[in-house]
XYZ file of C-alpha atoms in Angstrom:
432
model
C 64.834 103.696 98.609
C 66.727 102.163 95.937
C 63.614 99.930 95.070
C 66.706 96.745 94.833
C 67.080 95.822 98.231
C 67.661 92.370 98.628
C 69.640 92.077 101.773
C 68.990 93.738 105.236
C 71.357 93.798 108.260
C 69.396 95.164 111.380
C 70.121 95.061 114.896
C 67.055 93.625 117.071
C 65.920 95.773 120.359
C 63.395 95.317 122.724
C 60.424 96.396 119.851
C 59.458 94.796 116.734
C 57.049 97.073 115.113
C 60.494 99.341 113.632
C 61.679 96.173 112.263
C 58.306 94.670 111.050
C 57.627 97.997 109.187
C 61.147 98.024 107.527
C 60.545 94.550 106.379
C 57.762 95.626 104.696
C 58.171 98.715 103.361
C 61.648 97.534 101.618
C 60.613 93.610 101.282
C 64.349 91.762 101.481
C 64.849 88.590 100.630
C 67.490 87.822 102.830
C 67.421 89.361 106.647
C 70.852 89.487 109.080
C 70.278 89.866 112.193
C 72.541 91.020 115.585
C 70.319 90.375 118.982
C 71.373 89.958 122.657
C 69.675 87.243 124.598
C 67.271 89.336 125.730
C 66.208 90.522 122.584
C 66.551 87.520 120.595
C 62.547 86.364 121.196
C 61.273 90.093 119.299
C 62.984 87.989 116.756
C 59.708 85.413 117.029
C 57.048 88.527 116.858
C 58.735 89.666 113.770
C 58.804 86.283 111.684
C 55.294 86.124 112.518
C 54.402 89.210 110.374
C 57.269 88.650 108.472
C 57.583 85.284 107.430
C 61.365 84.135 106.756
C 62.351 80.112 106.302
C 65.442 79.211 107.955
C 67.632 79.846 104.786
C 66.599 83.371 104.531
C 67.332 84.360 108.117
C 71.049 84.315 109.839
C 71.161 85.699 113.681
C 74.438 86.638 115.528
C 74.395 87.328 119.386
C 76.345 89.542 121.461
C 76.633 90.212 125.239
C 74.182 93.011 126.488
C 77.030 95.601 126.875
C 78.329 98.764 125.014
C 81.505 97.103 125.617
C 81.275 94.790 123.180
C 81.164 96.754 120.319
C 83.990 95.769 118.564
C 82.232 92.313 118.814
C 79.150 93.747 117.638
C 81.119 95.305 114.550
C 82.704 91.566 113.715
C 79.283 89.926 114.157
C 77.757 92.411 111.946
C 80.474 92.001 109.323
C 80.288 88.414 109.154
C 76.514 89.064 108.454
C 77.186 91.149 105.792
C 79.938 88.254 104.309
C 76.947 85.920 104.582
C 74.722 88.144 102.357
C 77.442 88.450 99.929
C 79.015 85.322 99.611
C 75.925 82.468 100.804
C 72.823 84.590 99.453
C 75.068 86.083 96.239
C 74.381 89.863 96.523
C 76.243 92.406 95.399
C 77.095 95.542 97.357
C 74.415 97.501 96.376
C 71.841 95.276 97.479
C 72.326 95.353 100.872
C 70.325 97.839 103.108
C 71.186 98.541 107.058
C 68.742 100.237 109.308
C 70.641 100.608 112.753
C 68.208 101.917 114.688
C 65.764 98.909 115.838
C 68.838 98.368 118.091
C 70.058 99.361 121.428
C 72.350 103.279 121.295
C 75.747 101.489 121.283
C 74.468 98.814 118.641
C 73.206 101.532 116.707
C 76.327 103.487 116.707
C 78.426 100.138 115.930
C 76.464 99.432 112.726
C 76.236 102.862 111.541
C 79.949 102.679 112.008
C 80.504 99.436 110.227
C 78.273 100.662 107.112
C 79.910 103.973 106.688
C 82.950 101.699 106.359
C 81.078 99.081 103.934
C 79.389 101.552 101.283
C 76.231 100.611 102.441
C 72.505 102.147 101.965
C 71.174 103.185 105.101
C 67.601 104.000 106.696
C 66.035 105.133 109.567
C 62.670 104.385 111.341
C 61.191 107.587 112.288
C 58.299 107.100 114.998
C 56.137 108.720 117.650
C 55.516 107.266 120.940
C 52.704 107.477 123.078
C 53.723 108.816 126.223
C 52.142 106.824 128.666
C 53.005 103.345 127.514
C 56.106 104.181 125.311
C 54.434 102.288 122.456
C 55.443 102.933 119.071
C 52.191 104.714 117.117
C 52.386 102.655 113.891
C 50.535 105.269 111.841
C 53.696 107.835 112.479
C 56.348 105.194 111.545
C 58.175 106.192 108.328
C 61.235 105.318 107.011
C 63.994 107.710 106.148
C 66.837 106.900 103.974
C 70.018 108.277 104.815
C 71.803 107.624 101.914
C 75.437 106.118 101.183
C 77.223 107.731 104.257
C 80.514 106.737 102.714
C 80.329 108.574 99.681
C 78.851 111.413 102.131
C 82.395 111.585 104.141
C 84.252 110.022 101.097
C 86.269 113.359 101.244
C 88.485 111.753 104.405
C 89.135 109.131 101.854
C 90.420 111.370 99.692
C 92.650 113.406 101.631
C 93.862 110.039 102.204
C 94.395 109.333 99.326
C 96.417 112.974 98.764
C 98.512 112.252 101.605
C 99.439 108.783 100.330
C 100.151 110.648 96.738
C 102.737 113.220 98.527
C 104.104 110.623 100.197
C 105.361 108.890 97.112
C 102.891 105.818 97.943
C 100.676 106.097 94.761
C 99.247 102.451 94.562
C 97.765 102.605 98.070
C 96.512 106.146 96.433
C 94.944 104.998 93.938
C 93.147 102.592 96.118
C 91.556 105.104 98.782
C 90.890 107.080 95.079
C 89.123 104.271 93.501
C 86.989 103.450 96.599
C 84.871 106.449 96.350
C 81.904 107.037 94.489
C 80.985 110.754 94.667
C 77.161 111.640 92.975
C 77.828 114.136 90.992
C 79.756 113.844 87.324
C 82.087 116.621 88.572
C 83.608 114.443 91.275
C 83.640 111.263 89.554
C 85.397 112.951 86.699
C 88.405 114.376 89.719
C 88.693 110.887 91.347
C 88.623 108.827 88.422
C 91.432 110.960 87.226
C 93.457 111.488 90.473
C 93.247 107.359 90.495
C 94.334 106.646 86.983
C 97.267 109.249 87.621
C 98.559 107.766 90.677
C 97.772 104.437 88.597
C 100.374 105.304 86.004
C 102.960 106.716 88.518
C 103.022 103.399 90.372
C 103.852 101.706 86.968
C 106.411 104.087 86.542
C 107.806 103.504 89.908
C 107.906 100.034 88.869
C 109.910 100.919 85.198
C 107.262 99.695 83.407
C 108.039 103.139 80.700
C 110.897 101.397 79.961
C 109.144 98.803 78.015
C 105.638 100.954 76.610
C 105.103 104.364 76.583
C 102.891 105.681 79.459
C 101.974 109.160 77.912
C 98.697 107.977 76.366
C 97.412 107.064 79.933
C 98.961 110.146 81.877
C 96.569 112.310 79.426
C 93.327 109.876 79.868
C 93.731 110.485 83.769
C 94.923 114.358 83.500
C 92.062 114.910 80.311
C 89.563 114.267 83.832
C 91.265 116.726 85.677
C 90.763 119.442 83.334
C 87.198 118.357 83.207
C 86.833 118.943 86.692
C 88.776 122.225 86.458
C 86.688 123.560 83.976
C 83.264 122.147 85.158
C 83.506 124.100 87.988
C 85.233 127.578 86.696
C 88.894 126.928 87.753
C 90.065 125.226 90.107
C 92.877 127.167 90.723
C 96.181 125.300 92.736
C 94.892 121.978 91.036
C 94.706 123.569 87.531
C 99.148 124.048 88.418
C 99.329 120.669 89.560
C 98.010 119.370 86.074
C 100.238 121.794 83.924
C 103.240 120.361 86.473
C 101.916 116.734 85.899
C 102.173 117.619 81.781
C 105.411 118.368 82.043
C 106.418 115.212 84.488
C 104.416 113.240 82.046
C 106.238 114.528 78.993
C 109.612 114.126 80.675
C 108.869 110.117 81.324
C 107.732 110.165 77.785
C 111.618 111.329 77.085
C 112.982 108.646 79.164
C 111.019 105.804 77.157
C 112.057 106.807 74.041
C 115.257 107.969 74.764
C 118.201 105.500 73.190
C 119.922 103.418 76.380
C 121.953 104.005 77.750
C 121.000 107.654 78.266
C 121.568 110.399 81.093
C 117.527 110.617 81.408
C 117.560 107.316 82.629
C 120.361 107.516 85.015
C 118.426 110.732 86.625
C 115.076 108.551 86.387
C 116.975 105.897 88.498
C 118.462 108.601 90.804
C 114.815 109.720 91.268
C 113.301 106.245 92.089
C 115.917 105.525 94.500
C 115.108 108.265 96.380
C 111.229 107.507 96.525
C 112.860 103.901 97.713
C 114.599 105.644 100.614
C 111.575 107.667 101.503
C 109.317 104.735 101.383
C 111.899 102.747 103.855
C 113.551 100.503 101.236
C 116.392 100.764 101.926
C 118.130 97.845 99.938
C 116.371 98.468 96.708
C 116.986 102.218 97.086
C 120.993 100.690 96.974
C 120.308 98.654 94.322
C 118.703 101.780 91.996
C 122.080 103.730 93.325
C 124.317 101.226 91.887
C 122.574 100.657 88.637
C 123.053 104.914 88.390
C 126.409 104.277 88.766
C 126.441 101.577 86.172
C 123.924 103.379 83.804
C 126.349 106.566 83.523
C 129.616 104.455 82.316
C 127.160 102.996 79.941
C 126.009 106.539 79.129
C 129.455 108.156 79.205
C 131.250 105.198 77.007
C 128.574 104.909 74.595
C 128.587 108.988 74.085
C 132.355 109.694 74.373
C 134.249 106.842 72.723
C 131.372 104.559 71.186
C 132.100 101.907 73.449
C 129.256 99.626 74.574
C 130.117 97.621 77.762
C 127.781 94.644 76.406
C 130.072 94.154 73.464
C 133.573 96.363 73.672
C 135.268 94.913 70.661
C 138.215 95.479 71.094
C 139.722 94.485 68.092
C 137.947 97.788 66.380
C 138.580 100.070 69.184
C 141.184 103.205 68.385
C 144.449 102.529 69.591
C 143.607 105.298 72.470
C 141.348 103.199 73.477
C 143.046 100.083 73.728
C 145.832 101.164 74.820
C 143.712 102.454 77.910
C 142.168 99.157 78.609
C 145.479 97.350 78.546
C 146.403 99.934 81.454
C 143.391 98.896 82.918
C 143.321 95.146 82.908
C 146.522 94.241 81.685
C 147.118 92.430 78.460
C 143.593 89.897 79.068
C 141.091 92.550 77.914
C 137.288 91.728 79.275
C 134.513 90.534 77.048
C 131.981 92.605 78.739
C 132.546 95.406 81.318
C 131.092 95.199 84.981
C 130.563 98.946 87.155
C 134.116 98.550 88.300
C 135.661 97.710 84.915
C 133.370 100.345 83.349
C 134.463 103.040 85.761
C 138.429 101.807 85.734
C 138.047 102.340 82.012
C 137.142 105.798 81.860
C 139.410 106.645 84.142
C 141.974 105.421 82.135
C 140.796 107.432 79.300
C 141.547 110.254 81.292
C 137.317 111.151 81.572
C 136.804 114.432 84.320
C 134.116 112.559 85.999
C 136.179 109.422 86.768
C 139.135 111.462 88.151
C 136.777 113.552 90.479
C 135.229 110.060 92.015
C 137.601 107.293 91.262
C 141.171 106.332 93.330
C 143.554 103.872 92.104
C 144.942 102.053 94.801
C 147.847 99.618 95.735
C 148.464 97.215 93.121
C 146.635 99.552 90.327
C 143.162 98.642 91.915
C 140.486 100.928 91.057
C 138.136 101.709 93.874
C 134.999 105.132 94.475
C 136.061 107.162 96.723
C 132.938 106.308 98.491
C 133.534 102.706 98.147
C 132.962 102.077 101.948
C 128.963 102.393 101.518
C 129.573 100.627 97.911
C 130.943 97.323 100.066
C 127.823 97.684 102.198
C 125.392 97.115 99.335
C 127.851 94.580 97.946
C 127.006 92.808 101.096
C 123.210 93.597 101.431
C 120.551 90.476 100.546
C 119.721 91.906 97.165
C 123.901 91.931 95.919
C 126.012 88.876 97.077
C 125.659 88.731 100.905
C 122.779 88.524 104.030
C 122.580 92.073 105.499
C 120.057 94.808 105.638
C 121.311 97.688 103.740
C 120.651 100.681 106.973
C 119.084 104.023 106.383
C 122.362 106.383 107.468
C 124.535 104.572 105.100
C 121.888 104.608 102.101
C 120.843 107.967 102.813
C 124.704 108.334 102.904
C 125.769 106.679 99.480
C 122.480 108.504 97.652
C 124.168 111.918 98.959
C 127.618 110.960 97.394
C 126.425 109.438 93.862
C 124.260 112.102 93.079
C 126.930 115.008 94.153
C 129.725 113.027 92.402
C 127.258 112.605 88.827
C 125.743 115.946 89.761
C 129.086 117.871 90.074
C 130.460 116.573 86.465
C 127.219 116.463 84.332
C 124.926 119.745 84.848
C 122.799 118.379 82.635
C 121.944 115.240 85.223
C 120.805 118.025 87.866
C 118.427 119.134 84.940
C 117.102 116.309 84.523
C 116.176 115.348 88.376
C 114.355 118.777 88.574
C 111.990 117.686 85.274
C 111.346 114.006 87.301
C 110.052 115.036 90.929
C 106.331 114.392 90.939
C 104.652 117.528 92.035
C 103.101 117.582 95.044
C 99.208 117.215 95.166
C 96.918 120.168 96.744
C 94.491 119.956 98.813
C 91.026 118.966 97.352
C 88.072 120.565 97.192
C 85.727 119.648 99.984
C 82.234 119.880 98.173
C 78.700 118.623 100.178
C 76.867 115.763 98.440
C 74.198 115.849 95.975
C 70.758 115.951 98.026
């Protein structure tokens, strides 16, 4: 007994000497209460030793049938919402003791509270065997602890599955919801949460403003912790030299000068998390900012050329000469993907020749410009459709064998970005 119980949540059976000795060996302030209509009058025998004014005391009722237990579970949650928000208790306040009930109510609420977080007891009691009466001098109550920090490891192999999955914000939630008792495991979760912490924020290119590394180490430094708190932890202690070098390799990507062929590979990467998370249009719209970011790149690197600001007027001859072929004698102010790509081809650069056409009337067009026209067309471009898995699946296939193909160093760089995939955990019983 936690010695701060303010709040009980019991259900009511046909006795009240369980519930009258758990309301005074743990003394709430604040009682919640599930009865049938049968049982609802024990509830009068109880405030009689008990004493609780009207304010103190909320009572739910549900039909005298394991078949309501899914009403059973509501009614008992909106008990607990009572205690929390009316009677302002925290969490760890609250007490259930499911057994005063009938079997199915019991099982309901011990259900319900696993779920919750919540402290739960147990009266333990003899019976005489000719009346069935409960001896009160062999009552006792038993705590059973948190019983959702005592299965929290399903939580956390939820929490791994959501992590290999790509999915690291819902992750971090099913990590962040447990609260192991020993150090050891509240040094592993905290860490396993702040990691799949920072990988949401660089799913969502927040590296591209501030550098993530210091936070990768915080939530990686409890890792090691772990590891070396308990001897080793062997596959995990890999996964954190992996994570380093993932880490290190976003590090690279922030404070790499833009355009840059880490970044394109760091939006290749993200576009195929996008795909395997079902987004399909924002998957396209990561494709065709790869394609964009690797003109940028090649322009920059090749002929100092930045699409944001050509000018023209200080270009090489080469060069000009090029964009004239291009677009004729009216020379762009800034360069779209098209004008970008139509451009180095002009300039006579490998990769453009292996994935650009010209056309009729000098029009430059991908040679997978079919699936290009279907993002052109999808909500987030110019048009109203839903960008479908084949043909994003499709144009991923094609951009990254077309970049792949003509920069090696690209493939490098998608190797150094996968996230690594998380073992499984260590399944260790509860501090008694």
């Amino acid at each position: 007994m936690n010695g701060q119980t303010r709040g009980l949540i019991l259900p009511v059976g046909i006795s009240p000497e369980p519930i009258i000795y758990t309301l005074q060996k743990l003394r709430p302030r604040y009682v919640g209460a599930v009865t049938t209509a049968k049982s609802r009058k024990i509830l009068d025998q109880v405030t009689t030793s008990y004493p609780l004014s009207p304010s103190q005391l909320q009572v739910a009722e549900v039909g005298d049938s394991p078949q309501n237990i899914g009403t059973l579970i509501l009614k008992v949650y909106e008990l607990y919402r009572w205690l929390i928000d009316t009677c302002e208790l925290d969490r760890d306040q609250i007490a259930i003791d499911p057994t005063p009930g009938r079997k199915w109510m019991s099982a309901g609420v011990t259900m319900l509270a696993s779920q919750l977080g919540l402290e739960m007891f147990y009266v333990d009691a003899q019976y005489e065997q000719q009346t069935r009466q409960v001896r009160p001098e062999s009552m006792r109550l038993i705590p059973l602890g948190n019983a959702f920090e005592q299965t929290g490891f399903l939580a956390a192999e939820r929490g791994r599955e959501h992590f290999n999955r790509g999915q690291f914000a819902a992750a971090a939630q099913a990590w962040e919801s447990m609260k192991p008792a020993r150090a050891q495991e509240r040094s592993l979760y905290q860490g396993l949460a702040q990691l799949a912490r920072t990988l949401h924020r660089w799913d969502l290119f927040e590296h591209y403003n501030q550098s993530l590394l210091s936070e990768f180490q915080e939530a990686l430094s409890h890792l090691e912790a772990y590891s070396h708190g308990v001897g080793g932890a062997g596959p995990l202690d890999e996964f954190v030299q992996q994570m380093q070098t993932l880490a290190q390799a976003i590090e690279q990507v922030t404070s790499a000068e833009k355009p840059a062929l880490e970044a394109t590979a760091d939006l290749l990467t993200n576009a195929r998390r996008r795909i395997d998370h079902g987004q399909y249009d924002d998957a396209c719209a990561r494709l065709y900012r790869a394609l964009e970011a690797l003109a940028q790149f090649l322009l920059a690197q090749n002929y100092n050329l930045h699409v944001s600001q050509p000018e023209w007027e200080n270009q090489p001859e080469h060069i000009r000469q090029a964009a004239t072929e291009a677009f004729g004698q009216s020379l762009p102010e800034k360069l779209s993907l098209y004008q970008a790509w139509a451009l180095l081809w002009a300039l006579g650069a490998p990769v453009a020749q292996k994935i650009v056409n010209v056309g009729k009337g000098g029009k430059y067009h991908f040679k997978f410009q079919g699936l290009l026209d279907r993002r052109n067309h999808s909500i987030l471009a110019h048009g109203w459709n839903a960008v479908k898995k084949d043909d994003v699946e499709k144009l991923a296939e094609q951009v990254e064998q077309a970049l792949v193909d003509n920069q090696p160093h690209l493939a490098q760089w998608l190797g150094r970005l996968q996230v690594p995939q998380l073992p499984e955990l260590p399944l260790t019983p509860p501090d008694r």
